[in-house]
Short mmCIF file of C-alpha atoms in Angstrom, two decimals:
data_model
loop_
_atom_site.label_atom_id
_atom_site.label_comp_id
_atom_site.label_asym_id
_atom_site.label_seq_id
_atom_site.Cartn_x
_atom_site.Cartn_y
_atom_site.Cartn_z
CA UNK A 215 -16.38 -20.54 23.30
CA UNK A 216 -13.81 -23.30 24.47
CA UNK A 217 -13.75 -24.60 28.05
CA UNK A 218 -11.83 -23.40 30.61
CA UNK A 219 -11.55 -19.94 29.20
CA UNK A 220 -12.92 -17.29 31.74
CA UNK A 221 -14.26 -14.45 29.14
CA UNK A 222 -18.51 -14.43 29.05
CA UNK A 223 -19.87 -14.30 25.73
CA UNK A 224 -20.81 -11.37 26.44
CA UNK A 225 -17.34 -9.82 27.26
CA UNK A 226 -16.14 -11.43 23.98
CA UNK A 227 -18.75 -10.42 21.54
CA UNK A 228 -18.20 -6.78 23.16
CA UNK A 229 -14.46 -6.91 22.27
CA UNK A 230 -15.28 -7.84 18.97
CA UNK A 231 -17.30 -4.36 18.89
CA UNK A 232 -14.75 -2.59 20.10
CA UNK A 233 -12.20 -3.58 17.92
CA UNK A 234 -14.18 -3.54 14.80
CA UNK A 235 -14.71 0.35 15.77
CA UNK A 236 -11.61 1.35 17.01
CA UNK A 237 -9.00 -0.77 14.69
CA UNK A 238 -11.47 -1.34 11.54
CA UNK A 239 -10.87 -4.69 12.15
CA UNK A 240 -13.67 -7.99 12.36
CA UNK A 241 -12.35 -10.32 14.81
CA UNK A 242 -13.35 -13.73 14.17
CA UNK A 243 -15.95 -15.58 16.76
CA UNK A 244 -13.29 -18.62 17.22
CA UNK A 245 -10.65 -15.96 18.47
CA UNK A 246 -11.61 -17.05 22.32
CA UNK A 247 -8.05 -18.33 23.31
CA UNK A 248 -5.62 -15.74 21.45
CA UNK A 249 -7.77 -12.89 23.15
CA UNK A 250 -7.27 -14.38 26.46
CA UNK A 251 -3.83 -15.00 26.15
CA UNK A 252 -3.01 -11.33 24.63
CA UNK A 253 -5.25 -9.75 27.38
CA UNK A 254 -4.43 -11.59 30.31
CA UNK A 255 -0.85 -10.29 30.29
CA UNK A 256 -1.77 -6.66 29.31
CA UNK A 257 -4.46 -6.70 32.39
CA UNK A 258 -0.71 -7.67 34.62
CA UNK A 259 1.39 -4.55 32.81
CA UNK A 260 -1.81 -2.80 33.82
CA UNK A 261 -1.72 -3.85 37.19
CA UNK A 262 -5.01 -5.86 37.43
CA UNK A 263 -5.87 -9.18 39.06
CA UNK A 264 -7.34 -10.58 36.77
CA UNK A 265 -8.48 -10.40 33.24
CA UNK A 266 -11.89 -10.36 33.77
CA UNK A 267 -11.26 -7.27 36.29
CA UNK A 268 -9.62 -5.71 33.95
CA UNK A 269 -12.47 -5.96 31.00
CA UNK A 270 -15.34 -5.21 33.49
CA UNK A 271 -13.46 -2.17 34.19
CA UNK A 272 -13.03 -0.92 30.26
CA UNK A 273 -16.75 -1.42 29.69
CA UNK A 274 -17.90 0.06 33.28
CA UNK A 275 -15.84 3.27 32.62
CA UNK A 276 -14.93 3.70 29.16
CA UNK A 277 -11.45 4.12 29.74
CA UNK A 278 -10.19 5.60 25.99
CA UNK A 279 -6.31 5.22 26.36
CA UNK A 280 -7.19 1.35 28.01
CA UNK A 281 -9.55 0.71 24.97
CA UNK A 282 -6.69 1.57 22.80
CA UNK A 283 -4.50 -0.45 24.75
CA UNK A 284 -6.38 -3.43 24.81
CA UNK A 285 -7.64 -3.20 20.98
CA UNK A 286 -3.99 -2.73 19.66
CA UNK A 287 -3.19 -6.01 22.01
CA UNK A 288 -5.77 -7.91 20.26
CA UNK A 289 -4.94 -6.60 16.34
CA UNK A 290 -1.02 -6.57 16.60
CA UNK A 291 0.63 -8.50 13.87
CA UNK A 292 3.10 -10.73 13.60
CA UNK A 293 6.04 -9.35 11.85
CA UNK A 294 9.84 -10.20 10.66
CA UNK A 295 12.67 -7.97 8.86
CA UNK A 296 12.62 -8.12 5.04
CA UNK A 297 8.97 -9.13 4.77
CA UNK A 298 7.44 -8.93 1.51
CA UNK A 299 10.74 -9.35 -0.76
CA UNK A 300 8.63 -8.07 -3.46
CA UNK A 301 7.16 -4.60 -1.87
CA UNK A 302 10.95 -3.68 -1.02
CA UNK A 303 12.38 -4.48 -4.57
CA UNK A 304 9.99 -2.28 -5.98
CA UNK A 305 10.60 0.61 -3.61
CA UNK A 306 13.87 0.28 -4.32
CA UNK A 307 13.63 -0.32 -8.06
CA UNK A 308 10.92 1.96 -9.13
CA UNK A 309 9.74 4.39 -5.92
CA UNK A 310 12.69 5.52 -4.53
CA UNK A 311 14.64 6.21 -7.99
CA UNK A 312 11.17 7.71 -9.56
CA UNK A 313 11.36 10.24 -6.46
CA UNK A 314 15.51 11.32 -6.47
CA UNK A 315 15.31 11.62 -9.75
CA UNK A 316 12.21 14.16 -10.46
CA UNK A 317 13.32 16.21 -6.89
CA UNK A 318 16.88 15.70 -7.44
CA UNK A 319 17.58 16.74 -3.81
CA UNK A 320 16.23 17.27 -0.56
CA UNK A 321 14.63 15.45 1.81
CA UNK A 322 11.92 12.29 0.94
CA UNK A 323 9.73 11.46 3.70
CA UNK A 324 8.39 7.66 4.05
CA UNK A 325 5.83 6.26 6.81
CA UNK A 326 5.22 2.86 7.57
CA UNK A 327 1.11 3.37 8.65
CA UNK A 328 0.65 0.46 11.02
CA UNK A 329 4.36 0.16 11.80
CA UNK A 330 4.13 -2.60 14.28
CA UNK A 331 7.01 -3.45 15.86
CA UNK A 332 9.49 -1.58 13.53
CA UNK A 333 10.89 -4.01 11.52
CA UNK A 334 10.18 -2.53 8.30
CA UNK A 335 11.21 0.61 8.71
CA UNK A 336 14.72 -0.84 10.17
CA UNK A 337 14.96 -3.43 7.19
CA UNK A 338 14.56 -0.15 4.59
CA UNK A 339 17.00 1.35 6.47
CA UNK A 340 19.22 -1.64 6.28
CA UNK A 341 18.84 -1.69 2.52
CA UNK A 342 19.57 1.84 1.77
CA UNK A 343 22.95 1.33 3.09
CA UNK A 344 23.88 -1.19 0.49
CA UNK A 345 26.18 0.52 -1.66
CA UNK A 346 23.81 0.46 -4.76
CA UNK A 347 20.76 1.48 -3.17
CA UNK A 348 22.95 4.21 -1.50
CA UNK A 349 24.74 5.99 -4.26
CA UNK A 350 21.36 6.56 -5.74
CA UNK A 351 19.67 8.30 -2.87
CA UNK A 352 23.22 10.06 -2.60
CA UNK A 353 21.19 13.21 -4.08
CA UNK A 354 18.14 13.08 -0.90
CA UNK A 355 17.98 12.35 2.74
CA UNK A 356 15.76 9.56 3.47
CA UNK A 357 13.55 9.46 6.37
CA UNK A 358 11.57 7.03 7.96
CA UNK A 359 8.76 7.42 10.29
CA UNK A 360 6.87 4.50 11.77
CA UNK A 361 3.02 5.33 13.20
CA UNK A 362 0.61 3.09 15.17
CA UNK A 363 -1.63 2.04 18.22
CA UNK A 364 0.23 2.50 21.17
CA UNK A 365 1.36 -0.76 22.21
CA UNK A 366 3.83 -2.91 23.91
CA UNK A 367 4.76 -3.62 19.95
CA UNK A 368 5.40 0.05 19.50
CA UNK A 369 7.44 0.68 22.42
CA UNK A 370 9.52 -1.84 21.50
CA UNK A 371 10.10 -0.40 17.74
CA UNK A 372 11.12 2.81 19.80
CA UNK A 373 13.69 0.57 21.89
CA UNK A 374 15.32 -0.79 18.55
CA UNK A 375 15.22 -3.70 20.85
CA UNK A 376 14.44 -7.28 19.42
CA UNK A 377 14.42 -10.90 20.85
CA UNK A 378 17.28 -13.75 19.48
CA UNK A 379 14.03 -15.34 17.80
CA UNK A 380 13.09 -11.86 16.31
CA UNK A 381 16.02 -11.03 14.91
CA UNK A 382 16.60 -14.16 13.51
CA UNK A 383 13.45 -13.59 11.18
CA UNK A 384 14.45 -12.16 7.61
CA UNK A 385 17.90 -11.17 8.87
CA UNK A 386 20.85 -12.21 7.38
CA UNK A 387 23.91 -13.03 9.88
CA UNK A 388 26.12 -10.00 8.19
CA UNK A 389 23.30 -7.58 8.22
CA UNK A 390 22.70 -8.99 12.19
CA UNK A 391 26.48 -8.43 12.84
CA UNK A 392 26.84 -5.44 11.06
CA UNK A 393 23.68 -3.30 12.21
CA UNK A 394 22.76 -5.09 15.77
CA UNK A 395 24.43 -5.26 19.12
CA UNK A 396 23.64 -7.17 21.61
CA UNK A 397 22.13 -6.43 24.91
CA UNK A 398 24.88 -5.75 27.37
CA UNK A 399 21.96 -6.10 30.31
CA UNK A 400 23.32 -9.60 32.43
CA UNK A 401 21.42 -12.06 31.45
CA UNK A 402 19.57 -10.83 28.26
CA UNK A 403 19.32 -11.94 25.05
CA UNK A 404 17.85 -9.17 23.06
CA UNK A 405 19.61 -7.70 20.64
CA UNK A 406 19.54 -3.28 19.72
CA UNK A 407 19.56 -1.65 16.66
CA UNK A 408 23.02 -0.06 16.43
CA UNK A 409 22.80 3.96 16.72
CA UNK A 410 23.78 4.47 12.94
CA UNK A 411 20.59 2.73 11.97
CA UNK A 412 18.60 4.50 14.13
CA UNK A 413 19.16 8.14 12.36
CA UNK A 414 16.52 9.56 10.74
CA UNK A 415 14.27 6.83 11.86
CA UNK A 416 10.98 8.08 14.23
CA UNK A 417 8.07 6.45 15.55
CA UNK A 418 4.60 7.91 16.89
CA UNK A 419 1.10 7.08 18.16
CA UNK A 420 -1.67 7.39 16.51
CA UNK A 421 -4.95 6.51 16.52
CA UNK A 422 -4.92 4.87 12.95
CA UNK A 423 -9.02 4.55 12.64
CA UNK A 424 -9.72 8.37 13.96
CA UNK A 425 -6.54 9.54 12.30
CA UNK A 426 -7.39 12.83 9.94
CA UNK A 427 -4.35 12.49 7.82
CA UNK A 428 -2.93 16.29 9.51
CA UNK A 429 0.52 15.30 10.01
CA UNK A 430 3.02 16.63 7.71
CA UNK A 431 2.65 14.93 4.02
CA UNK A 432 5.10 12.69 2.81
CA UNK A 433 6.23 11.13 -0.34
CA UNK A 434 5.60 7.32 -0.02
CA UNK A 435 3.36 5.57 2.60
CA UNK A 436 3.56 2.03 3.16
CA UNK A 437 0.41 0.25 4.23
CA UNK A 438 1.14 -3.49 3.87
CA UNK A 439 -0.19 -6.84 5.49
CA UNK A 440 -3.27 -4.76 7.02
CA UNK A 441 -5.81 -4.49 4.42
CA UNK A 442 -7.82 -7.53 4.18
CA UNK A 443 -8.45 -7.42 7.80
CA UNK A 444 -9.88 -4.27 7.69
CA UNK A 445 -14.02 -3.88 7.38
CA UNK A 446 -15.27 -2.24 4.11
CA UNK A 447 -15.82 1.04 5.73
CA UNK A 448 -12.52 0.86 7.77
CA UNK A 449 -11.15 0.68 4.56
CA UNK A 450 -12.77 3.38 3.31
CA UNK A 451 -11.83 6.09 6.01
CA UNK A 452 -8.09 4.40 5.65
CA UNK A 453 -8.14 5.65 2.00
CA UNK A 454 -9.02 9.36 2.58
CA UNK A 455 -6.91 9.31 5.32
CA UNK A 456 -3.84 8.04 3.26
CA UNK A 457 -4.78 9.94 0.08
CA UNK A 458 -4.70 13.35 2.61
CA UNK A 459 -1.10 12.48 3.92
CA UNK A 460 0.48 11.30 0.65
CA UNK A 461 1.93 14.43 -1.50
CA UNK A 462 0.38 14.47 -5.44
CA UNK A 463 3.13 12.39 -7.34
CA UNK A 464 3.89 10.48 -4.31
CA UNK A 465 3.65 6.57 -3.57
CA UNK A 466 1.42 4.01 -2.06
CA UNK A 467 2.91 0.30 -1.24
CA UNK A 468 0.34 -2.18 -0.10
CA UNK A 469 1.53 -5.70 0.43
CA UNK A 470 1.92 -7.77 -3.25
CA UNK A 471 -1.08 -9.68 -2.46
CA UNK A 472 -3.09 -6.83 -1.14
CA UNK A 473 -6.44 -5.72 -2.95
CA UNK A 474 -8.16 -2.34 -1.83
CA UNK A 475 -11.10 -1.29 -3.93
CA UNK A 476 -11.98 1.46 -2.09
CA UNK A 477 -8.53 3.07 -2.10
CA UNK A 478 -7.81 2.99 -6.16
CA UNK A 479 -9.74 6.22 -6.81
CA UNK A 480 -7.01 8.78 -7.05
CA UNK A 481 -4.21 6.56 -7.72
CA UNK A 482 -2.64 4.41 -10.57
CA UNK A 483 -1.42 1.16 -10.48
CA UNK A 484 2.38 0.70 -11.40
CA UNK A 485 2.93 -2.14 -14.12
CA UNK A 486 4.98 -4.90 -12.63
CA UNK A 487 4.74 -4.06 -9.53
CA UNK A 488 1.95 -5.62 -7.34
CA UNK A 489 0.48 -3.40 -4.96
CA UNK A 490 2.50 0.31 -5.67
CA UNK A 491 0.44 2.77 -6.13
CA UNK A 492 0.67 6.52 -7.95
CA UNK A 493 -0.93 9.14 -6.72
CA UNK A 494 -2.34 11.79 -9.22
CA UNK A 495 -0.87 15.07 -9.67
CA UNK A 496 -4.72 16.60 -8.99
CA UNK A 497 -6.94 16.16 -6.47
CA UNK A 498 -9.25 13.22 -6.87
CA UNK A 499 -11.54 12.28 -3.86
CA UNK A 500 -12.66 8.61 -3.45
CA UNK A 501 -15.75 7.67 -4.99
CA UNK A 502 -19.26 6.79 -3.59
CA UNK A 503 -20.50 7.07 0.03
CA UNK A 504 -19.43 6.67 3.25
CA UNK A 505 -20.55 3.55 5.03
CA UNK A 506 -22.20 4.75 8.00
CA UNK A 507 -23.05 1.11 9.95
CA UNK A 508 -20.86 1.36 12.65
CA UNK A 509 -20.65 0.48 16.35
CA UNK A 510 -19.97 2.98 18.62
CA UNK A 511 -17.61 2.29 21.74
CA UNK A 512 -20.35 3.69 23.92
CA UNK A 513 -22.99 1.40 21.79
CA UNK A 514 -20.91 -1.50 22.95
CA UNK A 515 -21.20 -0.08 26.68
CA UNK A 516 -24.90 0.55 26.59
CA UNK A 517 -25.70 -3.11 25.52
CA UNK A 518 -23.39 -4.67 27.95
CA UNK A 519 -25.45 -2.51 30.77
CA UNK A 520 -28.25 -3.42 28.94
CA UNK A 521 -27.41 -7.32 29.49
CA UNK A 522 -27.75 -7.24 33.55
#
């Protein structure tokens, strides 16, 4: 641990429990002064003194909608429109087309799992409305839904509401101008999605790691960035999750560089395209057994009571 950070050992190592079980994900042990600074200004939204007040009162009472809170603080990613070029040429060069063309009509659902802060989804919405992109899905109606932790990230995906830094990132000046206003509020800076983008564009919580894939089943899910942080047996309940949600036919997109054993079973690879992803037309389950070496929120409690 660094000096001059207030977090025990203890304390840390115990978030690192946490959010390997709730987000899948293995923080690293040199992660002292990002956790700090993420925390310390969730514990003031939350109205506590301090951090450590804050932390001694998630592992005293087992708070479940603070653990989420402070475990989607610690894993949220840093994100900018048009991210992975690649990923969004071949939606819209292979996916999307595949999809119009065998339904010929009707609606074609797509969720972002692990939306972030909603610049994906706003970026494919972006893109659909270049006049190429939108004369082919002139047969469908495309919608977007976004899921995720709750988070300040989240809420601010919901807003359509980005900083001047934000929405400087991947955005071209015409698409800014064209599909951004900005904040009227005195004194702001932010800029809003404009209300055309926002149609057909939703956004949820969800509890990604206990998620049982029950929503309604859509036709392309992109999963993209998340992967290798994820623990081998976060991956694993990720995959049957994904593969329950995603219709037979239907689409995964990882990111280009992304590389998921555990969720090929059931799917094909497309050719040329890194990371897309066929599903089946039957049923196939993923293979081998579940890894069952996981820590338990309550675990995590028991050995910090344990530690007095």
């Amino acid at each position: 641990m660094r000096g001059g950070l207030s977090l025990t050992h203890s304390y840390y190592e115990a978030l690192r429990r946490l959010t390997l079980q709730l987000a899948g994900v293995q923080m690293g042990s040199d992660h002292a002064f990002l956790v700090e600074t993420r925390l310390s200004d969730l514990a003031r939204k939350e109205g506590y003194d301090t951090l450590d007040a804050m932390v001694e009162d998630l592992f005293a009472t087992g708070q479940s909608q603070l653990a989420l809170h402070v475990v989607s603080t610690l894993v949220e990613r840093d994100t900018h429109f048009n991210r992975d070029t690649v990923s969004f040429d071949a939606l819209f060069e292979h996916v999307l087309p595949d999809l119009v063309e065998k339904r010929g009509g009707g609606r074609i659902d797509l969720l972002s799992y692990g939306c972030g802060s909603g610049q994906d989804l706003y970026s494919i919405a972006i893109k659909a409305r270049d006049p190429q992109n939108a004369q082919i899905l002139t047969p469908v109606s495309l919608h977007l839904k976004g899921v995720d932790y709750p988070s300040q990230a989240l809420e601010r995906a919901r807003a359509g509401r980005y900083t001047h830094f934000e929405i400087q990132r991947g955005l071209s000046v015409r698409d800014m101008l064209a599909h951004f206003t900005p904040d009227p509020t005195p004194g702001s800076t932010d800029w809003l999605v404009a209300s055309h983008l926002r149609e057909n564009v939703t956004f949820e919580d969800a509890h990604l790691m206990a998620d049982k894939g029950q929503r309604e089943s859509c036709h392309v899910i992109l999963f993209r960035g998340t992967v290798k942080h994820l623990s081998r047996s976060a991956r694993y309940r990720v995959s049957k999750t994904l593969t329950l949600m995603l219709r037979h036919g239907g689409y995964l997109i990882l990111g280009s560089d992304d590389s998921m054993a555990e969720i090929n079973a059931g799917f094909s690879q497309i050719d040329g395209y890194p990371g897309v992803f066929r599903r089946h037309d039957a049923i196939v389950e993923p293979v081998g057994k579940q890894p069952t070496n996981r820590t338990t929120f309550e675990g995590a409690k028991a050995r910090r009571s344990n530690s007095h």
